[in-house]
JSON list of C-alpha atoms in Angstrom, two decimals:
[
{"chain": "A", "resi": 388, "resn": "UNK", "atom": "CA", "xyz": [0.00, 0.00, 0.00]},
{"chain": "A", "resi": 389, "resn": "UNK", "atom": "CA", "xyz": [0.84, 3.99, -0.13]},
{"chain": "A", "resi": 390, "resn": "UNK", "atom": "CA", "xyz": [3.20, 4.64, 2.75]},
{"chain": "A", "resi": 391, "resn": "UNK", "atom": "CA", "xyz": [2.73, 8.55, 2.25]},
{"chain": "A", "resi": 392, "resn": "UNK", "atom": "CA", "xyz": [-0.67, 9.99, 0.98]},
{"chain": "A", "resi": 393, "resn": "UNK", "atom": "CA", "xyz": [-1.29, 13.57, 0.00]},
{"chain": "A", "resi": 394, "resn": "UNK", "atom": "CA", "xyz": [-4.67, 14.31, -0.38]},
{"chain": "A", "resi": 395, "resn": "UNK", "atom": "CA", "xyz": [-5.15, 16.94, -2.04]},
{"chain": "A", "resi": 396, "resn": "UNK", "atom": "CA", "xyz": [-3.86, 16.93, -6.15]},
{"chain": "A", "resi": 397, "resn": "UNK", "atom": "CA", "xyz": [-4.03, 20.85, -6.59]},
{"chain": "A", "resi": 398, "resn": "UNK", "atom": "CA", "xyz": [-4.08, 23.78, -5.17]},
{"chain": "A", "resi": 399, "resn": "UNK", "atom": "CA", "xyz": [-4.87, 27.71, -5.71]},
{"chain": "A", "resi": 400, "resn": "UNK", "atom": "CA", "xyz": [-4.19, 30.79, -3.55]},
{"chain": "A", "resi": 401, "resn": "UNK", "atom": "CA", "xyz": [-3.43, 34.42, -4.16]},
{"chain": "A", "resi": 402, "resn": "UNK", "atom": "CA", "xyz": [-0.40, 35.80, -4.30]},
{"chain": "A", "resi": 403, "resn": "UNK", "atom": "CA", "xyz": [0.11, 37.36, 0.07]},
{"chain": "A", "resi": 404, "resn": "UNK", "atom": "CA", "xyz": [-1.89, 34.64, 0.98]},
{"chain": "A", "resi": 405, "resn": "UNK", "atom": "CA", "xyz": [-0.81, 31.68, 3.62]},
{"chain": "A", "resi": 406, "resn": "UNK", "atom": "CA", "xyz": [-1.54, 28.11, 2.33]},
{"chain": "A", "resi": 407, "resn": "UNK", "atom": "CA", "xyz": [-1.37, 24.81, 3.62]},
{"chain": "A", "resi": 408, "resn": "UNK", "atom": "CA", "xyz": [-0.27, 21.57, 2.20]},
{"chain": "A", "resi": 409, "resn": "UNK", "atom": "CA", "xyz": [-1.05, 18.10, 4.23]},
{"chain": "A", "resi": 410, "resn": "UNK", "atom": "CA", "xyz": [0.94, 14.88, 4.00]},
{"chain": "A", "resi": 411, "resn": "UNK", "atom": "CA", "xyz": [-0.52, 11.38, 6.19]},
{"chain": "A", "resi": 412, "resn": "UNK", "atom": "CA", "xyz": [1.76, 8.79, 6.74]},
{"chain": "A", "resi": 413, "resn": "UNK", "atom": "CA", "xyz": [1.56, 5.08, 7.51]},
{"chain": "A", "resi": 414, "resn": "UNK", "atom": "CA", "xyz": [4.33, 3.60, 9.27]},
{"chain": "A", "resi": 415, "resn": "UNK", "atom": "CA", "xyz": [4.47, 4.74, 12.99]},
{"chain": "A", "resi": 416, "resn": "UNK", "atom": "CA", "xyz": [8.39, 3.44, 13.04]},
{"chain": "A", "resi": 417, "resn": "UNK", "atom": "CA", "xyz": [8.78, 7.00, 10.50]},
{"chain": "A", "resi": 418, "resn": "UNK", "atom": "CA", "xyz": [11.06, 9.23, 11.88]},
{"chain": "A", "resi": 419, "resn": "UNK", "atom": "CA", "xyz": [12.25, 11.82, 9.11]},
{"chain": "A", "resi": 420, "resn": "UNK", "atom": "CA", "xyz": [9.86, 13.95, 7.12]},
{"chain": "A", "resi": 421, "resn": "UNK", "atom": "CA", "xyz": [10.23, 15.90, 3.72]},
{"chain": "A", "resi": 422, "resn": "UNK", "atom": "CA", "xyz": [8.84, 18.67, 1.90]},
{"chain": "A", "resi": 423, "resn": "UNK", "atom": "CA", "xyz": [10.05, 18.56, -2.15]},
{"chain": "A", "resi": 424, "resn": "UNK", "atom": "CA", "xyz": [9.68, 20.76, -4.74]},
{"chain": "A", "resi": 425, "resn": "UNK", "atom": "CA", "xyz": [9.26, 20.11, -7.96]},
{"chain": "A", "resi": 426, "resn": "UNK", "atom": "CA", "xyz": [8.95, 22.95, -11.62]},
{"chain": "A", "resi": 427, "resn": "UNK", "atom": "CA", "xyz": [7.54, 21.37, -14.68]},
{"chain": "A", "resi": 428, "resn": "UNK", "atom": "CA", "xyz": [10.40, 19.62, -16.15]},
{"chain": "A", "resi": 429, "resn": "UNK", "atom": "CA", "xyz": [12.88, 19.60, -13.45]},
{"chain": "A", "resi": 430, "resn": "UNK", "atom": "CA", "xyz": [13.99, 17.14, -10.79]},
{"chain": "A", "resi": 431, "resn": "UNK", "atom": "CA", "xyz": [11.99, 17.63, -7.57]},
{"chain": "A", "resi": 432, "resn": "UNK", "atom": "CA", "xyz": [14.89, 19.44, -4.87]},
{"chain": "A", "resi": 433, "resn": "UNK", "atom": "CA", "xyz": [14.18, 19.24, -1.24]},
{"chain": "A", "resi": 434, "resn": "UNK", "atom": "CA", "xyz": [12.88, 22.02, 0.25]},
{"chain": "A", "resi": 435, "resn": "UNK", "atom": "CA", "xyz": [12.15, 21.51, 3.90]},
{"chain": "A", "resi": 436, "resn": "UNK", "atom": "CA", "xyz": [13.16, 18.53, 6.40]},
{"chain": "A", "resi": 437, "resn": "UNK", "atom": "CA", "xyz": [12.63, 17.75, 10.03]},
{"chain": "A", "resi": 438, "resn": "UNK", "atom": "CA", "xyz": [13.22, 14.83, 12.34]},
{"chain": "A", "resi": 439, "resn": "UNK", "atom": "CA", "xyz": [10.91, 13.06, 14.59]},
{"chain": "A", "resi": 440, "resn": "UNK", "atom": "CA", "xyz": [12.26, 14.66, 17.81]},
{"chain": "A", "resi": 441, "resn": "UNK", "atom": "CA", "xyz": [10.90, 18.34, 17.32]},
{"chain": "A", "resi": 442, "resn": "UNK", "atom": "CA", "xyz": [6.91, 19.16, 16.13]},
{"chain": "A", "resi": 443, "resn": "UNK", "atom": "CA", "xyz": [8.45, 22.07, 14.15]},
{"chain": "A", "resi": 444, "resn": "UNK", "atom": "CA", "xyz": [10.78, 23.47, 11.81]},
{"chain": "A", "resi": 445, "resn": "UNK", "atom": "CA", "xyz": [10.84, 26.47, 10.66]},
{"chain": "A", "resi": 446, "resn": "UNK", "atom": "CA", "xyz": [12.96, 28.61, 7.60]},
{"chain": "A", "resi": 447, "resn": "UNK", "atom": "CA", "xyz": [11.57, 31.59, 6.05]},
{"chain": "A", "resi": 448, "resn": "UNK", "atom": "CA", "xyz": [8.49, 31.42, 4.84]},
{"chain": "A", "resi": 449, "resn": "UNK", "atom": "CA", "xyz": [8.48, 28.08, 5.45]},
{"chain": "A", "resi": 450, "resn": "UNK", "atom": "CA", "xyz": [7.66, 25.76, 8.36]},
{"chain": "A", "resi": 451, "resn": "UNK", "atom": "CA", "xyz": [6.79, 22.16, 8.72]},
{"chain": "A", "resi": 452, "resn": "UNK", "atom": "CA", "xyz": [4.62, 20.91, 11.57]},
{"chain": "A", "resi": 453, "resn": "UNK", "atom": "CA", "xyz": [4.55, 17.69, 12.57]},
{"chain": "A", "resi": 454, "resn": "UNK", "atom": "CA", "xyz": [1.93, 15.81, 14.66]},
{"chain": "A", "resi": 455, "resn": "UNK", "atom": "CA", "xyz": [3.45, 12.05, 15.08]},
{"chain": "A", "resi": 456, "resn": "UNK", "atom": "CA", "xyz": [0.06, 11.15, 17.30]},
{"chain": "A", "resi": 457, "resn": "UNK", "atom": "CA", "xyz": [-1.67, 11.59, 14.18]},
{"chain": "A", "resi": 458, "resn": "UNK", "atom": "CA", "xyz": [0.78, 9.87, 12.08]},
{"chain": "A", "resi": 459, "resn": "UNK", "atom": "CA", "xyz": [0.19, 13.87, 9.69]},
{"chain": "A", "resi": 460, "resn": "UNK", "atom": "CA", "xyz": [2.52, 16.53, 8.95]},
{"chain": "A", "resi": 461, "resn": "UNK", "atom": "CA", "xyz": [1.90, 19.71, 7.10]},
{"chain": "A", "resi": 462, "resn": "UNK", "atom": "CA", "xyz": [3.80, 22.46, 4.70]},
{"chain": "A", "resi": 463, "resn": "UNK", "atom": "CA", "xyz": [2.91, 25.79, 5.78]},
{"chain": "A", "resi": 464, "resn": "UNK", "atom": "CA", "xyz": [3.99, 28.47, 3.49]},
{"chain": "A", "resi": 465, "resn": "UNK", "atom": "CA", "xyz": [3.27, 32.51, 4.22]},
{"chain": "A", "resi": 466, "resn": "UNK", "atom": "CA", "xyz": [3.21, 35.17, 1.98]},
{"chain": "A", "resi": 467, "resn": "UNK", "atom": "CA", "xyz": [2.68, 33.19, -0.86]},
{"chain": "A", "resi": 468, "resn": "UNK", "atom": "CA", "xyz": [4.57, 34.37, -4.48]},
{"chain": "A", "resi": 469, "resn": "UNK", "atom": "CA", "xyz": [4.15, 33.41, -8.11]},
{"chain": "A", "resi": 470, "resn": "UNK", "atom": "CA", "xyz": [7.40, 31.63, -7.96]},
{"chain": "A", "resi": 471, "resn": "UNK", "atom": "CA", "xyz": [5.94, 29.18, -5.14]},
{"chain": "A", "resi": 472, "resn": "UNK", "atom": "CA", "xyz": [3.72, 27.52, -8.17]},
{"chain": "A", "resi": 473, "resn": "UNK", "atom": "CA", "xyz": [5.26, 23.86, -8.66]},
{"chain": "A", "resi": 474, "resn": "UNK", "atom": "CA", "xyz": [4.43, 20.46, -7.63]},
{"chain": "A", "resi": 475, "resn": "UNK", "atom": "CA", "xyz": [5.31, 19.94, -3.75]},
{"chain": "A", "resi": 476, "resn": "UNK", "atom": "CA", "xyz": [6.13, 16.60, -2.86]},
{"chain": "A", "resi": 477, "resn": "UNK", "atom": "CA", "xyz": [6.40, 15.07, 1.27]},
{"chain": "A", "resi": 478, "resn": "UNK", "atom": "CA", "xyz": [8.71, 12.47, 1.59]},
{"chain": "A", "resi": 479, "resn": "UNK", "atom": "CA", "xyz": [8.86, 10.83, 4.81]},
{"chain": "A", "resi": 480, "resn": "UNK", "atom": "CA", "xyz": [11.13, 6.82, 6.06]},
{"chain": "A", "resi": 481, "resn": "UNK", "atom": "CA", "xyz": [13.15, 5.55, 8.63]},
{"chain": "A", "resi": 482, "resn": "UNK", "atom": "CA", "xyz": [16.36, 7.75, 8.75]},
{"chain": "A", "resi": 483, "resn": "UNK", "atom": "CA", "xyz": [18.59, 4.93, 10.25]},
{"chain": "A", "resi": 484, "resn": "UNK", "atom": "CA", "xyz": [17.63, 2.80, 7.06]},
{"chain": "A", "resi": 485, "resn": "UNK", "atom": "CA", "xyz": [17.50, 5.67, 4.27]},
{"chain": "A", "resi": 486, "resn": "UNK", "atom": "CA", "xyz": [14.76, 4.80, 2.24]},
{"chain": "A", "resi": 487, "resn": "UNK", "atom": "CA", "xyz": [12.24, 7.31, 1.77]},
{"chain": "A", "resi": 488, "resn": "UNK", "atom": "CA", "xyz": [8.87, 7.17, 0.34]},
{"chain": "A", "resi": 489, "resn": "UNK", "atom": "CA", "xyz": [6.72, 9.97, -1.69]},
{"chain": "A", "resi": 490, "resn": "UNK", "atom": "CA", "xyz": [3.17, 11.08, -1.72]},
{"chain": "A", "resi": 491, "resn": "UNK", "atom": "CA", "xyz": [1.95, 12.00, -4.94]},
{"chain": "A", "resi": 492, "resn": "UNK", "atom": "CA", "xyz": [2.40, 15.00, -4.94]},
{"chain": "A", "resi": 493, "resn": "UNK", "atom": "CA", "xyz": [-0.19, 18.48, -4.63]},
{"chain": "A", "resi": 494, "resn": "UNK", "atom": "CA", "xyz": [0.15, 21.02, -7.80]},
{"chain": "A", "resi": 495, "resn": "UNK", "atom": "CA", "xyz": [0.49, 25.03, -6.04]},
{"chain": "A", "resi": 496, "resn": "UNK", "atom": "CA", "xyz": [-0.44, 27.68, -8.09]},
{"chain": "A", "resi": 497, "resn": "UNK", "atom": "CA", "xyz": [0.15, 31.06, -7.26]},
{"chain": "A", "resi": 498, "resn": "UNK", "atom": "CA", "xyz": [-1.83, 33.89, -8.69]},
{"chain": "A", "resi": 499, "resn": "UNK", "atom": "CA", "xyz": [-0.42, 37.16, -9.17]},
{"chain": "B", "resi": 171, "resn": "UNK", "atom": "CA", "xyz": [28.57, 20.20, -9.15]},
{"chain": "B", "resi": 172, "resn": "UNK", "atom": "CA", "xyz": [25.33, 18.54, -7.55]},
{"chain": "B", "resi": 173, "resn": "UNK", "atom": "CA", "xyz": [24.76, 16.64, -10.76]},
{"chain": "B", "resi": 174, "resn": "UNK", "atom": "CA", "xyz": [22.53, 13.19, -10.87]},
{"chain": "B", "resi": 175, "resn": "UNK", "atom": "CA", "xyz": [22.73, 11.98, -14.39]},
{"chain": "B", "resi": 176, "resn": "UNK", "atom": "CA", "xyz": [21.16, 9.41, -16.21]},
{"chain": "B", "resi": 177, "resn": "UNK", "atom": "CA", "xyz": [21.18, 7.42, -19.54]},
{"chain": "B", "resi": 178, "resn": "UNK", "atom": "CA", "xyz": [19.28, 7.62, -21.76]},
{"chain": "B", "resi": 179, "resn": "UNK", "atom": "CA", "xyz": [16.75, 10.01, -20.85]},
{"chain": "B", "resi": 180, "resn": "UNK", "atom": "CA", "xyz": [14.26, 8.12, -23.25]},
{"chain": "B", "resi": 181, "resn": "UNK", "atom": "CA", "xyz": [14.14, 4.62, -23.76]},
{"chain": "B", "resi": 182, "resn": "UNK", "atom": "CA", "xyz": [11.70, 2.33, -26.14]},
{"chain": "B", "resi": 183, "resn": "UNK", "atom": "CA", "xyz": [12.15, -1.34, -26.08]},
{"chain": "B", "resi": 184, "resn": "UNK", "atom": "CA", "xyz": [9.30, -4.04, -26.83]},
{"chain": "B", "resi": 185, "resn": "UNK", "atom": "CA", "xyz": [7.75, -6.77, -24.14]},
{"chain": "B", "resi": 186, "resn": "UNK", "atom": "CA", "xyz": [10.08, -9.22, -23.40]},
{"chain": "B", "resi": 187, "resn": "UNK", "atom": "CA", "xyz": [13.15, -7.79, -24.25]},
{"chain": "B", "resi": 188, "resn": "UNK", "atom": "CA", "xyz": [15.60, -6.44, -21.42]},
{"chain": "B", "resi": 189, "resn": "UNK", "atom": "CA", "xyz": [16.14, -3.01, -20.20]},
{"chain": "B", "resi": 190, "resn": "UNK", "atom": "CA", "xyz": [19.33, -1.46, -18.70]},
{"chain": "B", "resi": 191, "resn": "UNK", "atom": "CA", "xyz": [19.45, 1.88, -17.28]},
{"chain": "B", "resi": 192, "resn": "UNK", "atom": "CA", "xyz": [22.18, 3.86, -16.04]},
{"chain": "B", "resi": 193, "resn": "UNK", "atom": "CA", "xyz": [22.71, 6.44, -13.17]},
{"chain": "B", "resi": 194, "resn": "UNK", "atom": "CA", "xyz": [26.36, 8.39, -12.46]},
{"chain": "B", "resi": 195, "resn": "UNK", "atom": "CA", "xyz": [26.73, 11.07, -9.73]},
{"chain": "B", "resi": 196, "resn": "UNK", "atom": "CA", "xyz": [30.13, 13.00, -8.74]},
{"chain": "B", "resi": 197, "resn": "UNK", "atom": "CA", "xyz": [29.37, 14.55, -5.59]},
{"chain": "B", "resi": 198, "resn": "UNK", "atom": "CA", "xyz": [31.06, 10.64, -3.58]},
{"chain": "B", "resi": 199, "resn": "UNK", "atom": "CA", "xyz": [27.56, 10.08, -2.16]},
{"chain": "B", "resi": 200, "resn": "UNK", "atom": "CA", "xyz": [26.96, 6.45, -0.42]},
{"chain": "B", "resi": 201, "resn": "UNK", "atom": "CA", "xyz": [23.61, 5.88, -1.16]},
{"chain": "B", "resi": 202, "resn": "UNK", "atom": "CA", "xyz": [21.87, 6.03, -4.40]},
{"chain": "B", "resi": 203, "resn": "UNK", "atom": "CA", "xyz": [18.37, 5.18, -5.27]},
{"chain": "B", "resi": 204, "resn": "UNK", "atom": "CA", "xyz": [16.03, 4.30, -7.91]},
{"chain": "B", "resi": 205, "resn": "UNK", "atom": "CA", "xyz": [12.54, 5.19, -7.87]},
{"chain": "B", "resi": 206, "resn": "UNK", "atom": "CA", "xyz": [9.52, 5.00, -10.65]},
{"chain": "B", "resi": 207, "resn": "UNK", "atom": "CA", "xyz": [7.41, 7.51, -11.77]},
{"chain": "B", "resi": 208, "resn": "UNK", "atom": "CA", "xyz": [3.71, 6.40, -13.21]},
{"chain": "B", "resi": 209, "resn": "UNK", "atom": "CA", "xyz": [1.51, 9.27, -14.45]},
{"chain": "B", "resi": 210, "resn": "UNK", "atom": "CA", "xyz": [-1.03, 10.47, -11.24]},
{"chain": "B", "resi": 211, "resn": "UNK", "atom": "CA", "xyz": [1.25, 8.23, -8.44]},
{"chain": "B", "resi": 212, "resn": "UNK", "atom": "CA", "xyz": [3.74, 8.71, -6.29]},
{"chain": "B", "resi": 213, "resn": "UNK", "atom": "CA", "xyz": [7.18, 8.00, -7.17]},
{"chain": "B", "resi": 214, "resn": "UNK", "atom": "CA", "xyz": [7.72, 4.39, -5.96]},
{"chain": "B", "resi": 215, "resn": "UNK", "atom": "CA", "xyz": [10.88, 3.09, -4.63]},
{"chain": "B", "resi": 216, "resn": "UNK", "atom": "CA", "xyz": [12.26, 0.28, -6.19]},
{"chain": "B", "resi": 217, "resn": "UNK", "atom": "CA", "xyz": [15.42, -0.31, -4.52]},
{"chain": "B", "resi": 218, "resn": "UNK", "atom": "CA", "xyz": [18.93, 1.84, -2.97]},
{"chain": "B", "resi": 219, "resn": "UNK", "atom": "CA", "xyz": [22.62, 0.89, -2.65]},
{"chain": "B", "resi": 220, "resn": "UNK", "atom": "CA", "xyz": [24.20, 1.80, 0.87]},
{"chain": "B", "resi": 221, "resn": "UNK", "atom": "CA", "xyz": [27.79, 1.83, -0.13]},
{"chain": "B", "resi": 222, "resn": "UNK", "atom": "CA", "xyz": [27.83, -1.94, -1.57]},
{"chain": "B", "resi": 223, "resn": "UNK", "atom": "CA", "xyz": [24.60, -3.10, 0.11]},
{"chain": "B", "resi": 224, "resn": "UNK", "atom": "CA", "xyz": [22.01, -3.66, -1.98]},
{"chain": "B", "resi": 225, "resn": "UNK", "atom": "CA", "xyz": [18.20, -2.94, -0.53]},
{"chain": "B", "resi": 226, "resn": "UNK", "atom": "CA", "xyz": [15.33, -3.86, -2.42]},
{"chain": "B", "resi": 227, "resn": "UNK", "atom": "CA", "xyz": [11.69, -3.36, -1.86]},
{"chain": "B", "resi": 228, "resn": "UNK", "atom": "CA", "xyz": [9.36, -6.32, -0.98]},
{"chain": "B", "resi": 229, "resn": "UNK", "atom": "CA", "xyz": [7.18, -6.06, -3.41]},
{"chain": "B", "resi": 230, "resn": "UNK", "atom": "CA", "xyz": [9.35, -5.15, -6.38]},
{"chain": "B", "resi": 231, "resn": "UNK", "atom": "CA", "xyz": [12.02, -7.39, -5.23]},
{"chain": "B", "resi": 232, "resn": "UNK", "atom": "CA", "xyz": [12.38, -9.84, -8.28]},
{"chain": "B", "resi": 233, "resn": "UNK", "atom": "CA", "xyz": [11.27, -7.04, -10.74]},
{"chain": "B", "resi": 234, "resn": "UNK", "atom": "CA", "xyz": [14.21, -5.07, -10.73]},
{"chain": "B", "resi": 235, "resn": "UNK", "atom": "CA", "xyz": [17.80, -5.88, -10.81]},
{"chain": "B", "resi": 236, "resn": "UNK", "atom": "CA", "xyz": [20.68, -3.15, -10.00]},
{"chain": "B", "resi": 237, "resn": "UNK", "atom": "CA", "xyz": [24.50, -3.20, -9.65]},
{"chain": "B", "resi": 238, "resn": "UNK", "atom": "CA", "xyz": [27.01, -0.61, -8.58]},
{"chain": "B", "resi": 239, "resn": "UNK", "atom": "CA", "xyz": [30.31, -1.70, -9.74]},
{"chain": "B", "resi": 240, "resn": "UNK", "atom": "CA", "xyz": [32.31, 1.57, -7.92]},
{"chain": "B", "resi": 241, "resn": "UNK", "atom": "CA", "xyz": [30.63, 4.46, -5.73]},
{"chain": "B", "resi": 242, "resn": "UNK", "atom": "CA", "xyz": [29.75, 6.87, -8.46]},
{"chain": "B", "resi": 243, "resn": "UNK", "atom": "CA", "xyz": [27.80, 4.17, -10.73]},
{"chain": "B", "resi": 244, "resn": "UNK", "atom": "CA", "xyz": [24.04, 2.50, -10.34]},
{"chain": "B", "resi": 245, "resn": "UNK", "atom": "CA", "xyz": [22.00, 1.07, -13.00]},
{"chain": "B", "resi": 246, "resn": "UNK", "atom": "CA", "xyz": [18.63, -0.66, -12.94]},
{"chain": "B", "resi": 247, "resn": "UNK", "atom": "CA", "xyz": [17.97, -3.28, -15.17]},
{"chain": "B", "resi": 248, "resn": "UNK", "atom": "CA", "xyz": [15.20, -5.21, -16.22]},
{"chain": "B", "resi": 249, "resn": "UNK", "atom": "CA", "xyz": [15.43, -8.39, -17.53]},
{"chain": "B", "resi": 250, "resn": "UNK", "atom": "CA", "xyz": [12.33, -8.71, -19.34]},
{"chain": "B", "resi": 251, "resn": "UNK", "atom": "CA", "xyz": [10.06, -5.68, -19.90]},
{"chain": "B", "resi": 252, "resn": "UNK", "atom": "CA", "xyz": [6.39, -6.06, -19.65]},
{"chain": "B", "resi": 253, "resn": "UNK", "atom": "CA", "xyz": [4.14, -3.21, -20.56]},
{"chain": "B", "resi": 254, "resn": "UNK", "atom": "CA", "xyz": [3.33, -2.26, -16.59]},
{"chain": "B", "resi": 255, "resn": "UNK", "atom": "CA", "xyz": [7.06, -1.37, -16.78]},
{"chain": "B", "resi": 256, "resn": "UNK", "atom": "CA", "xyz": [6.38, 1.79, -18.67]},
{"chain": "B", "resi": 257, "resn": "UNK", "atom": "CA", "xyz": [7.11, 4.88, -16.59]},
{"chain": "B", "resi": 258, "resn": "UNK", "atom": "CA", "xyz": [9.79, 7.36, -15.76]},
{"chain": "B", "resi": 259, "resn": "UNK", "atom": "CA", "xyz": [12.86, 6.27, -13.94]},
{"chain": "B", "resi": 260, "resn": "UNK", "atom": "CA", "xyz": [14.09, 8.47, -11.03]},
{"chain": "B", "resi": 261, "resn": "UNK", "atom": "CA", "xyz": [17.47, 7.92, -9.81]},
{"chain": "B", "resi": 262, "resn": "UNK", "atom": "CA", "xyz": [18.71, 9.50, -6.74]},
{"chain": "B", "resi": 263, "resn": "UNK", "atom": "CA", "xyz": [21.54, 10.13, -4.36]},
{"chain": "B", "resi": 264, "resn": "UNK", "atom": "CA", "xyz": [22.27, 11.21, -1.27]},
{"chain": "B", "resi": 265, "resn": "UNK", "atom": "CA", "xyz": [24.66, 11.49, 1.62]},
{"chain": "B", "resi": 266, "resn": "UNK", "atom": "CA", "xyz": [24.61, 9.66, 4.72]},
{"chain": "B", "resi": 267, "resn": "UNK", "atom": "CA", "xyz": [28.31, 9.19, 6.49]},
{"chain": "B", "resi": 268, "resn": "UNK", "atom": "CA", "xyz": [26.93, 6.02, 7.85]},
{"chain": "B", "resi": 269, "resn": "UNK", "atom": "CA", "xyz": [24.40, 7.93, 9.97]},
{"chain": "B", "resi": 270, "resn": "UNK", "atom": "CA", "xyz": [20.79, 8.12, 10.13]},
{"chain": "B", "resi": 271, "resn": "UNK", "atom": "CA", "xyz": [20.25, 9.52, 6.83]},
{"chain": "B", "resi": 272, "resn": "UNK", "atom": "CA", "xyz": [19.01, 12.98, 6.89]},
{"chain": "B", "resi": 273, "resn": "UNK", "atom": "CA", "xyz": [20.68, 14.81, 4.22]},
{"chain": "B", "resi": 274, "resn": "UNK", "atom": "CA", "xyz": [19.29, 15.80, 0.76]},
{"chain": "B", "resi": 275, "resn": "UNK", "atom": "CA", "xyz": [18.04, 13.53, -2.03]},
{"chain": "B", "resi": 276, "resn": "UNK", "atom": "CA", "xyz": [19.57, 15.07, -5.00]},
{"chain": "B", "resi": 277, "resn": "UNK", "atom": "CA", "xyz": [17.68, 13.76, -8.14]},
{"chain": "B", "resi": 278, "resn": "UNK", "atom": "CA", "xyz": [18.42, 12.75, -11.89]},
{"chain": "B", "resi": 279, "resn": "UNK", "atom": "CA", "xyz": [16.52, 14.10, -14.88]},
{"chain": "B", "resi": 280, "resn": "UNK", "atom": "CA", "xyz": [14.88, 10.58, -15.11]},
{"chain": "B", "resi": 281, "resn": "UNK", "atom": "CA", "xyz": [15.03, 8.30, -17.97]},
{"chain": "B", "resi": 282, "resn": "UNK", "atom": "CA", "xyz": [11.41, 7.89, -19.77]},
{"chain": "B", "resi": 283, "resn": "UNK", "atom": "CA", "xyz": [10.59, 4.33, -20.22]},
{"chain": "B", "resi": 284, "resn": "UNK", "atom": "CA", "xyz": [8.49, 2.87, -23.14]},
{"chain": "B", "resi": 285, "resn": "UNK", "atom": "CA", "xyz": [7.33, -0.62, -23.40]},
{"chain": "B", "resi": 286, "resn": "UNK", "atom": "CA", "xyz": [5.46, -1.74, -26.98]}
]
């Protein structure tokens, strides 16, 4: 089955605005969670990580919440700009054994 | 250079017949993985080298085949292609030192797979 599950395939917000993007996970052993990014025709590049041992990480506009009861962690991103449109990916394994599954993946767009 | 590359970047090869594809990075990363990439899913992994150690999923174990004859070197091959093989390719490496692996996943271009 789908170890990581994003639920929702697209997304639209206004340029300023704050959006969030959700990410479930199966395995409870999980401890390492990822936020890629992905531009039409590129590789997808990591944009955000964080361990199991803190609930947040934050950098710039970016911060990643994680809530391990709930087996869920989220992408928050503020002051959302045009250049934010591109496929975000979570990622989330077992650091100590490096592999790493992907959700499918939620298309951002930005509107000026 | 952060560079993940991968031959050929298209492939076409008919059922049956085998399929060899080929990964190279520079940056002296010890792990190096391959995923695939269906239209609408998730990039799936198929399999990663730690250093020499092979690691393949369970339920793509006797799909996929891969060797790594030096560090900077991966390929995936497929011995016989059926048409549920078409997809793109993902290879990927990444850093770990021998710990927990928490470092970046830098990622080919992907080589596009076509079964007829």
């Amino acid at each position: 089955g789908q170890q990581v599950k994003q639920s929702s395939p697209s997304l639209t917000v206004q340029e300023g605005g704050i959006l969030i993007l959700n990410c479930d996970y199966e395995n409870d052993m999980f401890d390492y969670f990822a936020w890629y990014k992905k531009y039409p025709d590129n590789s997808p590049t990591l944009l955000i990580s964080v361990r199991s041992n803190v609930d947040k990480r934050e950098d710039g506009r970016f911060t990643v919440f994680l809530n391990k009861s709930g087996k869920h962690f989220s992408l928050h991103i503020t002051a959302s700009q045009p250049e934010d449109t591109a496929v975000y990916l979570c990622a989330a394994g077992m650091a100590g054994y490096q592999n790493f599954y992907f959700g499918k993946g939620t298309s951002l767009t930005v509107i000026p | 250079d952060t560079t993940v590359k991968q031959n050929p970047r298209y492939k076409l090869a008919r059922v049956g017949k085998p399929v060899n594809l080929i990964c190279s990075q520079t940056m002296n990363h010890d792990t190096m993985y391959w995923y695939q990439k269906k239209p609408n899913q998730a990039p799936k992994l198929l399999l990663f080298y730690y250093d020499k150690i092979l690691n393949r999923e369970a339920d793509t174990f006797e799909k996929f085949q891969s060797s790594r004859p030096n560090n900077s070197f991966c390929s995936l091959y497929i011995g016989s292609a059926g048409l549920e093989y078409s997809a793109m390719y993902l290879c990927a490496s990444s850093w770990t030192g021998g710990a927990p692996n928490t470092g970046q996943l830098y990622f080919g271009e992907g080589s596009k797979l076509t079964v007829l």
